[in-house]
mmCIF file of C-alpha atoms in Angstrom:
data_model
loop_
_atom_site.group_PDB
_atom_site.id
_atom_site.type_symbol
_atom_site.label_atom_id
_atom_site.label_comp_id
_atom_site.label_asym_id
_atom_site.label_seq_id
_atom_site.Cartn_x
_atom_site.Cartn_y
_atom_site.Cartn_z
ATOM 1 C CA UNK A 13 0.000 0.000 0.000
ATOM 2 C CA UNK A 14 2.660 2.559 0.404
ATOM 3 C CA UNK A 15 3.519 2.538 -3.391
ATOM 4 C CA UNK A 16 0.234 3.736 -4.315
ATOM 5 C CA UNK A 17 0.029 7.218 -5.499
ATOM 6 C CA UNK A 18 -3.149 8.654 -3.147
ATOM 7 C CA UNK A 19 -2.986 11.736 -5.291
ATOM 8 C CA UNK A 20 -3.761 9.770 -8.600
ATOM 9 C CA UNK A 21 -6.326 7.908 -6.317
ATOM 10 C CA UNK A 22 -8.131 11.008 -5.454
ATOM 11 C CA UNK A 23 -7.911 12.394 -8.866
ATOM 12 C CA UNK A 24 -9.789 9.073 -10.256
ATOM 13 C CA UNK A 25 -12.060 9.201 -7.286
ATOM 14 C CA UNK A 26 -13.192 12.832 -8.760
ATOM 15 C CA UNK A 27 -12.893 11.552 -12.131
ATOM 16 C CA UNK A 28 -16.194 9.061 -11.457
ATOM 17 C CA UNK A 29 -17.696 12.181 -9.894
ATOM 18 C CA UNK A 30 -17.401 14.417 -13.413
ATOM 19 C CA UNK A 31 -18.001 11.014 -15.692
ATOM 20 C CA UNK A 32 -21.368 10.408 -13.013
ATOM 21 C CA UNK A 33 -22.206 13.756 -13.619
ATOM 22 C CA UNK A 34 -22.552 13.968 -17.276
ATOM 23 C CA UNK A 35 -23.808 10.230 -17.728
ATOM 24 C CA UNK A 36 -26.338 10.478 -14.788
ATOM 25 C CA UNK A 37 -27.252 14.337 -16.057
ATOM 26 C CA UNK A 38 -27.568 15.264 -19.685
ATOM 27 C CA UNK A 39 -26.824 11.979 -21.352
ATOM 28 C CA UNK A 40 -28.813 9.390 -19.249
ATOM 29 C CA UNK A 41 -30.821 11.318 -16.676
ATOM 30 C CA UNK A 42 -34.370 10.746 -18.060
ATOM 31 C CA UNK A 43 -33.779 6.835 -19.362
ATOM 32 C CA UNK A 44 -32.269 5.884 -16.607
ATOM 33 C CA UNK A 45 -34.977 7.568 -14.180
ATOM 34 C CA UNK A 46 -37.390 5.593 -16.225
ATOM 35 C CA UNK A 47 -35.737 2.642 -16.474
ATOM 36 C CA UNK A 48 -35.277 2.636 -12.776
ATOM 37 C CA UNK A 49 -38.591 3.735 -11.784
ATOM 38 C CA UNK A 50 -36.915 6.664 -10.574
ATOM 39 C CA UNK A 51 -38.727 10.197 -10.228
ATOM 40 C CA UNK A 52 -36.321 12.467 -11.389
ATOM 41 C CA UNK A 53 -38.072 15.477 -9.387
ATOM 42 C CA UNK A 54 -37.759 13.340 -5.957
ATOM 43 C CA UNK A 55 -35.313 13.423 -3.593
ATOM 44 C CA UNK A 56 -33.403 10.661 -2.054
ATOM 45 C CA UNK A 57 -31.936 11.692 0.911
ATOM 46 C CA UNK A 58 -29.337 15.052 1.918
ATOM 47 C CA UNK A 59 -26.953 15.370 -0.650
ATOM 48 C CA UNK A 60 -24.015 15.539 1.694
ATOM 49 C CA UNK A 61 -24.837 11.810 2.517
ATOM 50 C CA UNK A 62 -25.284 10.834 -1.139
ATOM 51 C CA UNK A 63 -22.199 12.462 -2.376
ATOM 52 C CA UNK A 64 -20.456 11.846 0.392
ATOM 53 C CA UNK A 65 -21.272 8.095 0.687
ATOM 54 C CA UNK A 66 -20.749 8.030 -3.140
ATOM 55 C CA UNK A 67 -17.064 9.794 -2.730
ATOM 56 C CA UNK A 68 -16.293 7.228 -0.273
ATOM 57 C CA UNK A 69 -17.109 4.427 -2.393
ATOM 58 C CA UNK A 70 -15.482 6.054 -5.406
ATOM 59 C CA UNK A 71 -12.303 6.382 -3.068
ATOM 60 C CA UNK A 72 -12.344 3.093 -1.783
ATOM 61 C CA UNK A 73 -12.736 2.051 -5.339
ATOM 62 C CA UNK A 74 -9.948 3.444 -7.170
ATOM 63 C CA UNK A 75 -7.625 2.707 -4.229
ATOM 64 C CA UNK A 76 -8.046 -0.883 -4.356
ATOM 65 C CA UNK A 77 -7.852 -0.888 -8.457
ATOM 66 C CA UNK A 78 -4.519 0.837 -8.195
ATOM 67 C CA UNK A 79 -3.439 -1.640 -5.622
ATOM 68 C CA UNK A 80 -4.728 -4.065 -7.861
ATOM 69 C CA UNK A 81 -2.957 -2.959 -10.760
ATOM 70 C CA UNK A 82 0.371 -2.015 -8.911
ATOM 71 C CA UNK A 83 3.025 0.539 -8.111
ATOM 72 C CA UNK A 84 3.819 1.594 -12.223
ATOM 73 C CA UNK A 85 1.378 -0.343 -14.452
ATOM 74 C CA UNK A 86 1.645 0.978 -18.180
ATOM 75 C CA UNK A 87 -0.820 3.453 -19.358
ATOM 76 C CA UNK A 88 -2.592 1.392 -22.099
ATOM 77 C CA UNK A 89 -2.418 -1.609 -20.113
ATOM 78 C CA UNK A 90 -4.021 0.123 -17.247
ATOM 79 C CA UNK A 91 -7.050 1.338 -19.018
ATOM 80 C CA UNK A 92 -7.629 -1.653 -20.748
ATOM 81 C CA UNK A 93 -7.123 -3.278 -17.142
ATOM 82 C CA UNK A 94 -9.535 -1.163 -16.170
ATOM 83 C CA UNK A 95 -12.225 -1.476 -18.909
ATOM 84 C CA UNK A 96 -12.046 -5.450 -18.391
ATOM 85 C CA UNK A 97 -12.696 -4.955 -14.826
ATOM 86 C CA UNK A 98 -16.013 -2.571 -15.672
ATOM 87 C CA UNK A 99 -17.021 -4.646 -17.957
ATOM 88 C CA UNK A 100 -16.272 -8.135 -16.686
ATOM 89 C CA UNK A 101 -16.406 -8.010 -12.891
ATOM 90 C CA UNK A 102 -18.856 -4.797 -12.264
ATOM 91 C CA UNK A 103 -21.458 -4.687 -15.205
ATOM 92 C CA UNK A 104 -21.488 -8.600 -15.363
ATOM 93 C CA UNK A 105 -22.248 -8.784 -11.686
ATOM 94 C CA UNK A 106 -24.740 -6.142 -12.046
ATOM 95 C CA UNK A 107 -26.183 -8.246 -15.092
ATOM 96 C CA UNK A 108 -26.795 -11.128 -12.909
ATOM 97 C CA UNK A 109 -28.812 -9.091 -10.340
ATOM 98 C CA UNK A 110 -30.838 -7.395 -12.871
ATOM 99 C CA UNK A 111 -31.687 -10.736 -14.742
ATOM 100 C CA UNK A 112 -32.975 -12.060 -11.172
ATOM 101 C CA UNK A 113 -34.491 -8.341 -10.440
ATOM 102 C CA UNK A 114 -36.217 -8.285 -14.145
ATOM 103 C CA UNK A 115 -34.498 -5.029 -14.491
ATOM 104 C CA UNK A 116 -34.095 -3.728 -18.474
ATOM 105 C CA UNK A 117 -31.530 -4.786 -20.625
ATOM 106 C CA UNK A 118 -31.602 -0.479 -20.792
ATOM 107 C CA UNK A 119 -30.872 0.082 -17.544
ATOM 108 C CA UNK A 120 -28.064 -2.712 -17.669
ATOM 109 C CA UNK A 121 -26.130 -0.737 -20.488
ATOM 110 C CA UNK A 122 -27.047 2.477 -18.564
ATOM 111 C CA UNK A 123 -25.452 1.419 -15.744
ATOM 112 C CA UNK A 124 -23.063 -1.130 -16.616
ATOM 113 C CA UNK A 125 -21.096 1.156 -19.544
ATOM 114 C CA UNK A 126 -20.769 3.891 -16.580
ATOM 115 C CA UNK A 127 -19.056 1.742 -14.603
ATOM 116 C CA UNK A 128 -16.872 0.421 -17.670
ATOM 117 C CA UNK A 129 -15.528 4.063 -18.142
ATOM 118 C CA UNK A 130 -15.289 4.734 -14.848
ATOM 119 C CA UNK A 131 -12.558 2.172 -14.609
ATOM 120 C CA UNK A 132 -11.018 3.080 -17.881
ATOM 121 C CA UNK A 133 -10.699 6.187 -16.136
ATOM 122 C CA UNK A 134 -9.519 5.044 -13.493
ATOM 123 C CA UNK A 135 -6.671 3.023 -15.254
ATOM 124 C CA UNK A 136 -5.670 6.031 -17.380
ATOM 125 C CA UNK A 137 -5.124 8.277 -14.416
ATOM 126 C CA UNK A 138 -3.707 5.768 -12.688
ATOM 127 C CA UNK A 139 -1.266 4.640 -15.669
ATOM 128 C CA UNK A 140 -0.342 7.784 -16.496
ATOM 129 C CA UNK A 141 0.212 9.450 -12.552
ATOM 130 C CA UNK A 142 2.562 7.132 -11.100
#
């Protein structure tokens, strides 16, 4: 643990905050909403909590991805590292829980792609801050 950079964690923790931010605003907002059965006029709780809880996550998740991937991983082998790992461990699991929920394939892509970028992201930061 004391090889990781926590700079380049924090900086991919953020980087899920912008990437949530457009793909849970302007690009997604509505079809996921609906697709969720999710008003998007409602509120879920104080936002300190939500971001904050989400910010911890986000942290906890890009610290254990660059432990995962090492003190000085290569850039393109980080993001594609990192894709695989969205993709094959996070949306797949998701997947499964949606099949058994009877959520949409829609709200699988929704979600699942996010989470594919977001550790892309992750690995590019992380492969190019060491």
């Amino acid at each position: 643990m004391e090889q990781i950079n926590f700079l380049a964690v924090l900086a991919a923790a953020a980087s899920a905050f912008l990437l949530g931010g457009l793909w849970y605003g302007p690009l997604f907002k509505q079809a996921w909403c609906r697709e969720a059965g999710v008003d998007p006029n409602a509120s879920n709780g104080h936002p300190a909590r939500i971001f904050g809880g989400a910010f911890v996550l986000s942290l906890i998740a890009a610290a254990a991805f660059a432990y995962f991937l090492g003190p000085s991983p290569a850039p393109a082998k980080a993001m594609a590292t990192g894709a695989l790992t969205g993709l094959c461990w996070v949306a797949a699991s998701f997947g499964i829980n949606y099949l058994f929920a009877g959520r949409s394939l829609k709200l699988w892509l929704i979600d699942g792609g996010y989470h594919t970028l977001q550790f892309a992201l992750y690995g590019v930061i992380l492969g190019f801050w060491h």
